[in-house]
Short mmCIF file of C-alpha atoms and ligand atoms in Angstrom, two decimals:
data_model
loop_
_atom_site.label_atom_id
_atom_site.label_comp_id
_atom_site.label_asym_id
_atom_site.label_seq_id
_atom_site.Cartn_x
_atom_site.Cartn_y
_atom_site.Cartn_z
CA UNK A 288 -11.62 -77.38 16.08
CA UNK A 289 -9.67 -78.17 12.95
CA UNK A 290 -6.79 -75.54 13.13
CA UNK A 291 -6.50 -75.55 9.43
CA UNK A 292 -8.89 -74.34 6.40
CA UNK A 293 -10.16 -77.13 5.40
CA UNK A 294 -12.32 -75.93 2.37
CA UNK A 295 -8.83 -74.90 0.80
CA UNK A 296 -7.70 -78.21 1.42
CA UNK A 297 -7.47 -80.99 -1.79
CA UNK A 298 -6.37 -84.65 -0.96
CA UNK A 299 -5.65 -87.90 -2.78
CA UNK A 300 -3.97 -91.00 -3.47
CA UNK A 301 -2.81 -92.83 -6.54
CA UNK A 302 -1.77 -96.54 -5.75
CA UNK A 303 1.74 -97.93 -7.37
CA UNK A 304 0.48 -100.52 -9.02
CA UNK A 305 1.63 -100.05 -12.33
CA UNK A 306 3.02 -97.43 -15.24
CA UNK A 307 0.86 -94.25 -15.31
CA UNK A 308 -0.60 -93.78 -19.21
CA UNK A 309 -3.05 -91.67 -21.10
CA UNK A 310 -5.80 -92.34 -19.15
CA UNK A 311 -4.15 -91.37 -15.64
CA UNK A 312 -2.96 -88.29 -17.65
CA UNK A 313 -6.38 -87.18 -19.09
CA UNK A 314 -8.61 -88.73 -15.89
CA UNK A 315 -6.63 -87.86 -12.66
CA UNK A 316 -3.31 -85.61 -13.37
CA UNK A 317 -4.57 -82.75 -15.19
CA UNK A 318 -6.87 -82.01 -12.77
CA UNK A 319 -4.55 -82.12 -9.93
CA UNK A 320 -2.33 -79.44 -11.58
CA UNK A 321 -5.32 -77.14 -11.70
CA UNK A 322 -6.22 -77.88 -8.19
CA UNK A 323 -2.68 -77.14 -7.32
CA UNK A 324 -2.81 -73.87 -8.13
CA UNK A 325 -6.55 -73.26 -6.21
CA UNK A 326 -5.67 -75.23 -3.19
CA UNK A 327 -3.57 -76.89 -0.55
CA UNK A 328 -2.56 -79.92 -2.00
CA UNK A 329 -1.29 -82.84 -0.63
CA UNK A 330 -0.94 -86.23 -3.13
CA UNK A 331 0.44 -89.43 -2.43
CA UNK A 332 1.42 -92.91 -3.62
CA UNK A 333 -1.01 -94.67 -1.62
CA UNK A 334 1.56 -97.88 -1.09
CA UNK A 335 -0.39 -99.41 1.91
CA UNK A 336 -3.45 -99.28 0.05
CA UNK A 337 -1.50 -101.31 -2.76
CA UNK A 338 -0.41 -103.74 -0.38
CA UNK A 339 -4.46 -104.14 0.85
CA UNK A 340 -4.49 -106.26 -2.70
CA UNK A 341 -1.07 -106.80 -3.58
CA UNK A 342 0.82 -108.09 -0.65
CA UNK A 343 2.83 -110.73 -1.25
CA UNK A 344 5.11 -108.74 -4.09
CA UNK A 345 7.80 -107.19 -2.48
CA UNK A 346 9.51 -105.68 -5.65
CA UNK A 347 6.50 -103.85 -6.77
CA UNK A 348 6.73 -100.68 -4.86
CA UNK A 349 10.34 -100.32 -5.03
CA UNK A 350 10.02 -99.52 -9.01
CA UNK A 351 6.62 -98.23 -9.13
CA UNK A 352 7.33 -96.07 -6.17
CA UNK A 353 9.52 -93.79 -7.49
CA UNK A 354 8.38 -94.16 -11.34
CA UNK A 355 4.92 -92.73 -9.98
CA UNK A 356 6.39 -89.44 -8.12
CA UNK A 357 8.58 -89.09 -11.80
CA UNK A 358 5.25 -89.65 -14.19
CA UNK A 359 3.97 -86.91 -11.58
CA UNK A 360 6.64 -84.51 -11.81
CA UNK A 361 7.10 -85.18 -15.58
CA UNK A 362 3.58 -83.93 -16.39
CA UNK A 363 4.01 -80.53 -14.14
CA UNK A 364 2.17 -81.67 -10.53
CA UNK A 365 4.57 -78.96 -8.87
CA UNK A 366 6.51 -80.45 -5.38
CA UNK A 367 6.54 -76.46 -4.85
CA UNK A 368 2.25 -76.20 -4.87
CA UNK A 369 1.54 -79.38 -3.52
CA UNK A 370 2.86 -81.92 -0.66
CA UNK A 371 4.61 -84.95 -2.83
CA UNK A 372 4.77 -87.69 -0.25
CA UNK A 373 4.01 -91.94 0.42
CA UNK A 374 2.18 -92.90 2.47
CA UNK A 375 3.90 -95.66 4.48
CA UNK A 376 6.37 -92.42 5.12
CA UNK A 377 3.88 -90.94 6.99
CA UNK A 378 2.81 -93.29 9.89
CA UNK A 379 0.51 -91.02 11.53
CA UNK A 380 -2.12 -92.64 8.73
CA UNK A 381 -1.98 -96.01 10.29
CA UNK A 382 -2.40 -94.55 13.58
CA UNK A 383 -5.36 -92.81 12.78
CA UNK A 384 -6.78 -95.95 11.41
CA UNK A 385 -6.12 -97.59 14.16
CA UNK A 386 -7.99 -95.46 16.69
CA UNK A 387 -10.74 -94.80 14.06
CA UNK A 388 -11.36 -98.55 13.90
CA UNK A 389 -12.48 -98.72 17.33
CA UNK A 390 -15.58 -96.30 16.53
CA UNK A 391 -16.35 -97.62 13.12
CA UNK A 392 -19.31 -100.59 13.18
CA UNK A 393 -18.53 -103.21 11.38
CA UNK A 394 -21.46 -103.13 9.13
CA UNK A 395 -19.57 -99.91 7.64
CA UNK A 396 -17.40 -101.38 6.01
CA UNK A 397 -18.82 -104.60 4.87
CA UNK A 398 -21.66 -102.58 3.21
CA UNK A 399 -19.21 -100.81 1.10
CA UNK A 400 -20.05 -101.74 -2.64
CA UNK A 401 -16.59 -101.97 -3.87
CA UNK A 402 -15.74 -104.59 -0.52
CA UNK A 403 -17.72 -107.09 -2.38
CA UNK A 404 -17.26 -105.73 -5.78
CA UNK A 405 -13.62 -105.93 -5.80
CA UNK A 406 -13.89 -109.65 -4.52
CA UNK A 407 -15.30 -110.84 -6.98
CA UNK A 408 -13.24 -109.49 -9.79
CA UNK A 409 -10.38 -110.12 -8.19
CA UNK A 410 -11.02 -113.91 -7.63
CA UNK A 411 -7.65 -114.88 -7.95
CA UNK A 412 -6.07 -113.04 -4.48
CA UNK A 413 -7.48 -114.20 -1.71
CA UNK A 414 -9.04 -110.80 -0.33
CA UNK A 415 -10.73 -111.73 2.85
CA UNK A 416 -8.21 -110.11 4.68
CA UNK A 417 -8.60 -107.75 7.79
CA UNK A 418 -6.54 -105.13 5.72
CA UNK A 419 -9.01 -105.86 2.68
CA UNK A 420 -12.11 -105.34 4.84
CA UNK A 421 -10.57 -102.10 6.54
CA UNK A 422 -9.18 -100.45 3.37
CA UNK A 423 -11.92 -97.69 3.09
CA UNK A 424 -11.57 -96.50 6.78
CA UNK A 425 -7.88 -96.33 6.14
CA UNK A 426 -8.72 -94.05 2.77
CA UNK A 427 -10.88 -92.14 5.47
CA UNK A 428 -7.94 -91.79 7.86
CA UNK A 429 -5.79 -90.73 4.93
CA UNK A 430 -8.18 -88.03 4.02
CA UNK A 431 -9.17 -87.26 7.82
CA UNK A 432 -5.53 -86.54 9.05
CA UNK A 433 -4.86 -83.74 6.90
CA UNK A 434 -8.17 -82.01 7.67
CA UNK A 435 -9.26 -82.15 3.51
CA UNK A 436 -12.61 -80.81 2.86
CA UNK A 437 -12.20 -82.18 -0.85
CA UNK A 438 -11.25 -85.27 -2.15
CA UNK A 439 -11.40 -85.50 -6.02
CA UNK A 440 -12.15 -88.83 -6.55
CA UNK A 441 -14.17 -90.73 -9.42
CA UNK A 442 -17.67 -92.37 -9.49
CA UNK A 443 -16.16 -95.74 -7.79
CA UNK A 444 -14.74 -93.87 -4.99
CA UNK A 445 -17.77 -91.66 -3.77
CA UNK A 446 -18.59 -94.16 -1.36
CA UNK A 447 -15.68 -93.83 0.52
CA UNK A 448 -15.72 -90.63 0.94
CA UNK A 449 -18.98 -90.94 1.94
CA UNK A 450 -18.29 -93.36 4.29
CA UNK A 451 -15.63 -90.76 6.02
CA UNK A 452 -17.74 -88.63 6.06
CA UNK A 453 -19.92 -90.90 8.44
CA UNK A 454 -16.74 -91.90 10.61
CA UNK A 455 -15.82 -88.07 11.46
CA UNK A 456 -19.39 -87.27 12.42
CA UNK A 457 -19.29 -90.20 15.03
CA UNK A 458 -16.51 -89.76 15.98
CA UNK A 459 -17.21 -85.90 16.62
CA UNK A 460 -20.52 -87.43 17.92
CA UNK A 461 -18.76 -89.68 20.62
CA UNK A 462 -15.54 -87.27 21.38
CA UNK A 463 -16.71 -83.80 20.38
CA UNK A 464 -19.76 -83.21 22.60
CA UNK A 465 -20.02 -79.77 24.55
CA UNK A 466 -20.43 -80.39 28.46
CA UNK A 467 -24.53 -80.49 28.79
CA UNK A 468 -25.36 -81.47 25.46
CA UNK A 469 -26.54 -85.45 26.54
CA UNK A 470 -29.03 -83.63 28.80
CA UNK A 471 -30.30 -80.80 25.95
CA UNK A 472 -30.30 -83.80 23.92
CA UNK A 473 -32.46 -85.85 26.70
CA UNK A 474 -35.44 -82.93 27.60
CA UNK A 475 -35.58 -82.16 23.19
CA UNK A 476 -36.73 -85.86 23.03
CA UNK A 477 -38.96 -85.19 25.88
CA UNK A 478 -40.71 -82.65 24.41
CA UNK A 479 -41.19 -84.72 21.27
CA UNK A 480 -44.08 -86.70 23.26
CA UNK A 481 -43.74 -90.16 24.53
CA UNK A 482 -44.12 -91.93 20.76
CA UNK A 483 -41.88 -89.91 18.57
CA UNK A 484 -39.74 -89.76 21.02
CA UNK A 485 -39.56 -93.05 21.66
CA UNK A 486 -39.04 -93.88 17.77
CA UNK A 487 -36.45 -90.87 17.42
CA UNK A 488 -34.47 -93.19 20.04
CA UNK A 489 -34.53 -96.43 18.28
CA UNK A 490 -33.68 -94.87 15.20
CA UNK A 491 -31.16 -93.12 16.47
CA UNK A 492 -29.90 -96.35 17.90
CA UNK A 493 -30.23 -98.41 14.74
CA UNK A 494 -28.10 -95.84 12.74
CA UNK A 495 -24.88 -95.06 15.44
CA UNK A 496 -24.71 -99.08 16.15
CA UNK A 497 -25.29 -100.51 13.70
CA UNK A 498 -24.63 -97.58 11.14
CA UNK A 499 -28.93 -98.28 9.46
CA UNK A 500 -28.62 -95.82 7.12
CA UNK A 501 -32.35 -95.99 6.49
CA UNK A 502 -32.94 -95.22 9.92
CA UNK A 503 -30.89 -91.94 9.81
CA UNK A 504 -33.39 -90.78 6.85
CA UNK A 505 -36.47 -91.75 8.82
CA UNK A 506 -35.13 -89.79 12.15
CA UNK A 507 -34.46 -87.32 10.29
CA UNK A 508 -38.09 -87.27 8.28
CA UNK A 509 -39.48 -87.50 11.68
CA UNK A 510 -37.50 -84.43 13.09
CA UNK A 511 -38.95 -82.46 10.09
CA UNK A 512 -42.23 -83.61 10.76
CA UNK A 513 -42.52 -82.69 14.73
CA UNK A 514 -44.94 -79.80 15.75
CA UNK A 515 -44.10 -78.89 19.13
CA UNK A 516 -40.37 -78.35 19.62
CA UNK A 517 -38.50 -75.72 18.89
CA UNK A 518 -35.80 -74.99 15.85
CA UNK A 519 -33.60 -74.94 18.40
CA UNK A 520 -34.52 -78.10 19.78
CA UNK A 521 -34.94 -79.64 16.18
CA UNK A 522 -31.20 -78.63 15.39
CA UNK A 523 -30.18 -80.49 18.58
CA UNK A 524 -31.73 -83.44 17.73
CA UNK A 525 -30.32 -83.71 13.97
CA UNK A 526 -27.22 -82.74 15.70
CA UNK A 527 -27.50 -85.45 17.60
CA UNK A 528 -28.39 -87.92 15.48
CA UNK A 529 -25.27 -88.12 13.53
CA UNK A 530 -22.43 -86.51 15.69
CA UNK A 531 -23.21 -83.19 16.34
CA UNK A 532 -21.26 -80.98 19.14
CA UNK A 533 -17.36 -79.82 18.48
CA UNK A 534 -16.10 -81.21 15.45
CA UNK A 535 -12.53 -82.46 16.02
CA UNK A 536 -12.46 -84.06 11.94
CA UNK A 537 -13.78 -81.93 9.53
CA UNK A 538 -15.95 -83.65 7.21
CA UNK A 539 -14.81 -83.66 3.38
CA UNK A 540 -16.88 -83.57 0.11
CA UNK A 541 -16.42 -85.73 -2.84
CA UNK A 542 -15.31 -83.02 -5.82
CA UNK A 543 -16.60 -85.54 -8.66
CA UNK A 544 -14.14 -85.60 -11.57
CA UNK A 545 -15.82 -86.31 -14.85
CA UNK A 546 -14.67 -89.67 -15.60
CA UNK A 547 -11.86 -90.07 -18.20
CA UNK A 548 -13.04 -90.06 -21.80
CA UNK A 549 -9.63 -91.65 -22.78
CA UNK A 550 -10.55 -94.42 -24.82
CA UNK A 551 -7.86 -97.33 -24.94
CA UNK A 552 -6.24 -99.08 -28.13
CA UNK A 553 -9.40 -101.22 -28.54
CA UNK A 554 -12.38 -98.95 -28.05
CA UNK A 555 -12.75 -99.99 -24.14
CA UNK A 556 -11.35 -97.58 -21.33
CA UNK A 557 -7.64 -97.23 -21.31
CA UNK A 558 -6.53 -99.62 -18.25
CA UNK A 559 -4.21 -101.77 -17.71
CA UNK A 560 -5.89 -104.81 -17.10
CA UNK A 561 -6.96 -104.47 -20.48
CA UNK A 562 -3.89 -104.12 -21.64
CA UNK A 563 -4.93 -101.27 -24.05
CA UNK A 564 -2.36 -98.38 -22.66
CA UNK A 565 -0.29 -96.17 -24.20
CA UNK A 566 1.99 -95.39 -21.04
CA UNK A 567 3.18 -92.16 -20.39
CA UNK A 568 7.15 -93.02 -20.90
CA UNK A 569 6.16 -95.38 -23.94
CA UNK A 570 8.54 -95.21 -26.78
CA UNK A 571 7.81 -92.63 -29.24
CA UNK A 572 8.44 -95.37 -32.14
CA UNK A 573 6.24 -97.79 -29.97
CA UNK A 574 3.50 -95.36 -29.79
CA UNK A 575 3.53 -95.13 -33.58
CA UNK A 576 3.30 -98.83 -33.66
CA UNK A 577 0.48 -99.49 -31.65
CA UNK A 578 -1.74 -96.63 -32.72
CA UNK A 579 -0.93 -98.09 -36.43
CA UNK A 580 -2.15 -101.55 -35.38
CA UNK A 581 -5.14 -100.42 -33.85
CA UNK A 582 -7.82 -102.58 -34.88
CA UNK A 583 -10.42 -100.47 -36.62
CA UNK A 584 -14.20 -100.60 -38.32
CA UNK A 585 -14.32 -104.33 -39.18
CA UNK A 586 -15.96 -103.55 -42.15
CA UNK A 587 -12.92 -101.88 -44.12
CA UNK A 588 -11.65 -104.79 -45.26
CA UNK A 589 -10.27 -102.93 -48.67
CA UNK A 590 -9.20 -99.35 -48.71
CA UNK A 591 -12.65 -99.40 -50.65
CA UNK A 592 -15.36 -100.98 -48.63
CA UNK A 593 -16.41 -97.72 -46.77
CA UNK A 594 -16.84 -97.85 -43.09
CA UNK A 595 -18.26 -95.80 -39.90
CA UNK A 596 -16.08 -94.03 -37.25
CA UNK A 597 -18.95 -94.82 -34.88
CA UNK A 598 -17.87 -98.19 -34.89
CA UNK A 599 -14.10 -97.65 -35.19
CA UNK A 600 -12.34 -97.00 -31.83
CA UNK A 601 -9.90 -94.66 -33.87
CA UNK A 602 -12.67 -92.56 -34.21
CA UNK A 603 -12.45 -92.30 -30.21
CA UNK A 604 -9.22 -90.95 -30.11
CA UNK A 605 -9.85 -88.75 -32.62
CA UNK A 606 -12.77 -86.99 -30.32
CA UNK A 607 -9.91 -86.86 -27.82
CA UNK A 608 -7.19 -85.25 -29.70
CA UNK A 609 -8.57 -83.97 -32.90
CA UNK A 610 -10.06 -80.56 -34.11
CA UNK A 611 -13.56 -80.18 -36.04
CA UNK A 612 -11.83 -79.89 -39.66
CA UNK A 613 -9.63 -82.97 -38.85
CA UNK A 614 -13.11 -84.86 -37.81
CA UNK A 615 -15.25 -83.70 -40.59
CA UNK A 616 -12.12 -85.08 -42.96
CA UNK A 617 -12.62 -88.20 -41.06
CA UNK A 618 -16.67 -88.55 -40.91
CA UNK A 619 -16.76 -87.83 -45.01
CA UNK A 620 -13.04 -89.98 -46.03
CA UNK A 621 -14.19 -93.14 -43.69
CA UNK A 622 -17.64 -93.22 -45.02
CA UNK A 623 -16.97 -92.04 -48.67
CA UNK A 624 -13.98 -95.23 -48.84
CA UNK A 625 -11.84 -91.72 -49.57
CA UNK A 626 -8.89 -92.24 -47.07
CA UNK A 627 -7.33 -95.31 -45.48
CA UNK A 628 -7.20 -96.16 -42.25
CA UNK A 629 -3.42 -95.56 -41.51
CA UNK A 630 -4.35 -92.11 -43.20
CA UNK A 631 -6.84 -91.62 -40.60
CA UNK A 632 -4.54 -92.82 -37.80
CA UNK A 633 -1.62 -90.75 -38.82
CA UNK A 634 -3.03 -87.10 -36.69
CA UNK A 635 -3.88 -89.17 -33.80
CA UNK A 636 -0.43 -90.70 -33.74
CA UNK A 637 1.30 -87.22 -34.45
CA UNK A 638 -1.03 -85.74 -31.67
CA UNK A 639 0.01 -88.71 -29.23
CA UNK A 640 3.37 -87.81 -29.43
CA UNK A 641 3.12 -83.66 -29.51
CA UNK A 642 1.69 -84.43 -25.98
CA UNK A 643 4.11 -87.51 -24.73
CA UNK A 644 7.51 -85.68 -25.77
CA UNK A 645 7.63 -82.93 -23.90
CA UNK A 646 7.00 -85.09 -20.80
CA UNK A 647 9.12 -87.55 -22.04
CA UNK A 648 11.94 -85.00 -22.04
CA UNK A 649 11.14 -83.50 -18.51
CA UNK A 650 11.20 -87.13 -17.40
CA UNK A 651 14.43 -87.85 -18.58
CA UNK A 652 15.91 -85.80 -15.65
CA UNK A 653 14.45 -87.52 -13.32
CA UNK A 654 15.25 -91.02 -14.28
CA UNK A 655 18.62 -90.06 -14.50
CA UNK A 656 18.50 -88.34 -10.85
CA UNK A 657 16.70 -90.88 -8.48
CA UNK A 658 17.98 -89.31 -5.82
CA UNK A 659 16.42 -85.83 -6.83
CA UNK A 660 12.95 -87.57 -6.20
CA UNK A 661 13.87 -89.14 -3.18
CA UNK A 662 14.94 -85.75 -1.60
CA UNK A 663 11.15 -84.69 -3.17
CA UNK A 664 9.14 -87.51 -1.72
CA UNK A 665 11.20 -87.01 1.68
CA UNK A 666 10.38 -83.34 2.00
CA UNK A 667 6.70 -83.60 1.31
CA UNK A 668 6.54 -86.16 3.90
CA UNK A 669 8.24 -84.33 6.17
CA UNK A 670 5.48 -81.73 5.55
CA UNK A 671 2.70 -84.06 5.68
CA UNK A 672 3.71 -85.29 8.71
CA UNK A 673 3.80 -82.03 10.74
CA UNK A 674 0.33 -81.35 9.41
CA UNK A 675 -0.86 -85.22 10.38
CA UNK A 676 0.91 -84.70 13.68
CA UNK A 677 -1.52 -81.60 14.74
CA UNK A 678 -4.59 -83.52 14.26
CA UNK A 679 -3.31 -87.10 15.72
CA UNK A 680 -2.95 -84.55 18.96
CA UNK A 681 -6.23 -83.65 19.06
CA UNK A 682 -7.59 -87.27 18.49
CA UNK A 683 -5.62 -88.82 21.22
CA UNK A 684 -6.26 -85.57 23.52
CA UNK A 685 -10.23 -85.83 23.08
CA UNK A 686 -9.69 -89.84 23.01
CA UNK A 687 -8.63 -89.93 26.41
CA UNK A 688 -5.22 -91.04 25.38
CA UNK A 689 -1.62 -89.10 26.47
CA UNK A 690 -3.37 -87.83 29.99
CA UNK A 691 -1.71 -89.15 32.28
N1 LIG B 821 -8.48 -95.71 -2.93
C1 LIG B 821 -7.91 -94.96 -4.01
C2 LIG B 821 -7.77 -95.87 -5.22
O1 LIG B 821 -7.84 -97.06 -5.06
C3 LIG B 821 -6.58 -94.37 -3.65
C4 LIG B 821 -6.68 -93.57 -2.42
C5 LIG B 821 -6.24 -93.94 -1.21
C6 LIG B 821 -7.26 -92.28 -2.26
N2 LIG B 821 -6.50 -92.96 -0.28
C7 LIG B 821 -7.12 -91.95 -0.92
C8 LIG B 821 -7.87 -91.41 -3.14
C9 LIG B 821 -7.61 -90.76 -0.40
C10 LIG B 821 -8.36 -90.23 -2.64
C11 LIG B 821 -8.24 -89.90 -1.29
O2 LIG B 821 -7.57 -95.38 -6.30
FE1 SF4 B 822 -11.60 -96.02 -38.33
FE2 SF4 B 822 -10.53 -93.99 -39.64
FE3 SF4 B 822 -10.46 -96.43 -40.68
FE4 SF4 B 822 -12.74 -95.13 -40.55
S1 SF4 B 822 -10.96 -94.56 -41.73
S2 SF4 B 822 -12.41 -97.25 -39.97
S3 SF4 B 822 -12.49 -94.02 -38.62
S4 SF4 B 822 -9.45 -95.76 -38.83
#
């Protein structure tokens, strides 16, 4: 059994790929702070996962690395509520990956949506790497090792958790199983009758070989259906099924988070490969600059052709950062020709920076003492590993491995 809680348990993983901005801010950081205050946290710069896409660029984790764990700290994720660590620091990930690869079918992880998604929009690295292919069952071992019954993760990345959530019930399925429980198993399918049995089993082999999802759901429509065998039995049978028996990796739930409502400089999501980011340690003056060359409702040509904040990404921002008064004043002066559009701009710009400078400043602190985060990153890996350590024990122990 897991020795930990793992309900209390939160885990995940940014990748250092490139300045944190707004959107991180607004999407993915502010919710960590709150769940570092509900749960056990552990967060990490997810560098191996970078290098599933990015190998090949030495010098980007050496920068981003650190710059990440300061945008963190700058913003108030708390090293005291929550494990601050990399992930290449804690090799007990890779291990687990390892050892989980040898139970995961292929299929898995070729079925993934974002496998194929990702390939495509990211034509220009060649991605049919092994790594590429097994970067989902390495998120799984990341979230697996440290026990995590939640994962806040956005729309994209329900999948994956999904898919761990598949690889600990086999792998409870194939290593977890109480002494007897082939045999219960066996005389449950017996009692089934000679055809439903006999369809429970080829379903059931369809699904753990070659992981036919739609063969789970129709064993499991025809356990629901079956007359003659007890609750008992019935439990067994889902049980068996899809792992079942001692559970050696607790299986962790997706907590959704609403996806970011941070528009970007152009009306599109903030992300970088639109380049359309204000970045978290942008110049103040800079941040004035680009919020005043925002491109607005096309048809304000003249301060007095009127226009419509529906079609302005200002407006956007606004909804993000403004109050009903301020939006009202906005609705009736766009519409009415009654203010301009650096008018308009001007609260979103001095509500930019009311939120940047005070993270700016805690920032500052940081940059100038590298050596403070270090110390940081190397004590919450140090505390991830001792917590990755315990459950690597009981995978090799139930995998046959260290016996001798
Ligand atoms: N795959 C995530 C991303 O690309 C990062 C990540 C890696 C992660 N491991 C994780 C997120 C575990 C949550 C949990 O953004
Ligand atoms: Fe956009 Fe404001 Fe200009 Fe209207 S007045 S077009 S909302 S910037």
């Amino acid at each position: 059994m897991p020795r930990v809680n793992s309900q209390q348990r939160v885990l995940s993983g940014m990748r250092p790929t490139g300045r944190l901005h707004l959107g991180h801010l607004h999407g993915v950081l502010k919710n960590w702070i709150k769940l570092q205050d509900e749960y056990e946290c552990f967060f990490f710069v997810a560098d191996w996962h970078a290098l599933t896409t990015h190998y090949g660029e030495p010098n980007l984790f050496e920068e981003n690395t650190i710059d990440m764990v300061i945008d963190w700290l700058a913003v108030g994720v708390s090293p005291e509520s929550a494990a601050l660590f990399v992930q290449s620091e804690v090799p007990e990930h890779a291990e687990l990956h390892l050892l989980l690869s040898m139970t995961t079918p292929l299929s898995w992880l070729e079925r993934v949506p974002s496998y194929k998604d990702q390939q495509e929009k990211l034509r220009e690295r060649e991605l049919d790497t092994y790594g590429f292919l097994g970067y989902p069952l390495l998120q799984a071992a990341d979230i697996l090792i440290y026990q995590s019954g939640n994962v806040p993760v956005g729309a994209d990345q329900v999948a994956h958790v999904e898919l761990t959530r598949e690889v600990a019930r086999r792998f409870n399925h194939i290593y977890g199983r109480e002494p007897g429980f082939e045999e219960h198993a066996g005389a449950a399918i017996r009692k089934m009758g000679k055809k439903a049995g006999k369809l429970y089993s080829q379903l059931r082999t369809a699904y753990t070989e070659q992981g036919d999802q739609e063969a789970l759901e129709k064993a499991r429509k025809l356990l629901t259906e079956q007359q003659n065998i007890s609750i008992e039995d019935r439990e067994r049978l889902y049980g068996y099924l899809e792992g079942g028996g001692q559970m050696i990796l607790a299986e962790p739930k997706a907590l959704l988070t609403p996806s970011s409502k941070m528009p970007g400089l152009d009306g599109q999501k903030m992300s970088k490969s639109y380049n359309n980011t204000i970045s978290l340690r942008e110049p103040l003056d800079e941040v004035k600059k680009k919020i005043s060359t925002m491109p607005t409702d096309p048809a304000r040509v003249r301060l007095v052709d009127p226009g419509d904040p529906e079609k302005c990404p200002v407006w956007q921002l606004h909804q993000a950062y403004s109050d009903e008064i301020t939006k009202n004043w906005v609705m009736e002066g766009c519409k009415s020709a009654g203010i301009g559009c650096l008018e308009c701009k001007s609260p979103v710009i001095d509500a930019v920076i009311t939120e940047l400078e005070p993270i700016q400043k805690e920032a500052v602190q940081y940059e100038k003492d590298p050596d403070l985060v270090r110390s940081i990153i190397a004590d919450g890996s140090e505390m991830a590993r001792e917590s990755a350590k315990e459950t690597l024990a009981d995978v090799r122990a139930a995998m046959g491995l260290n016996k001798w």
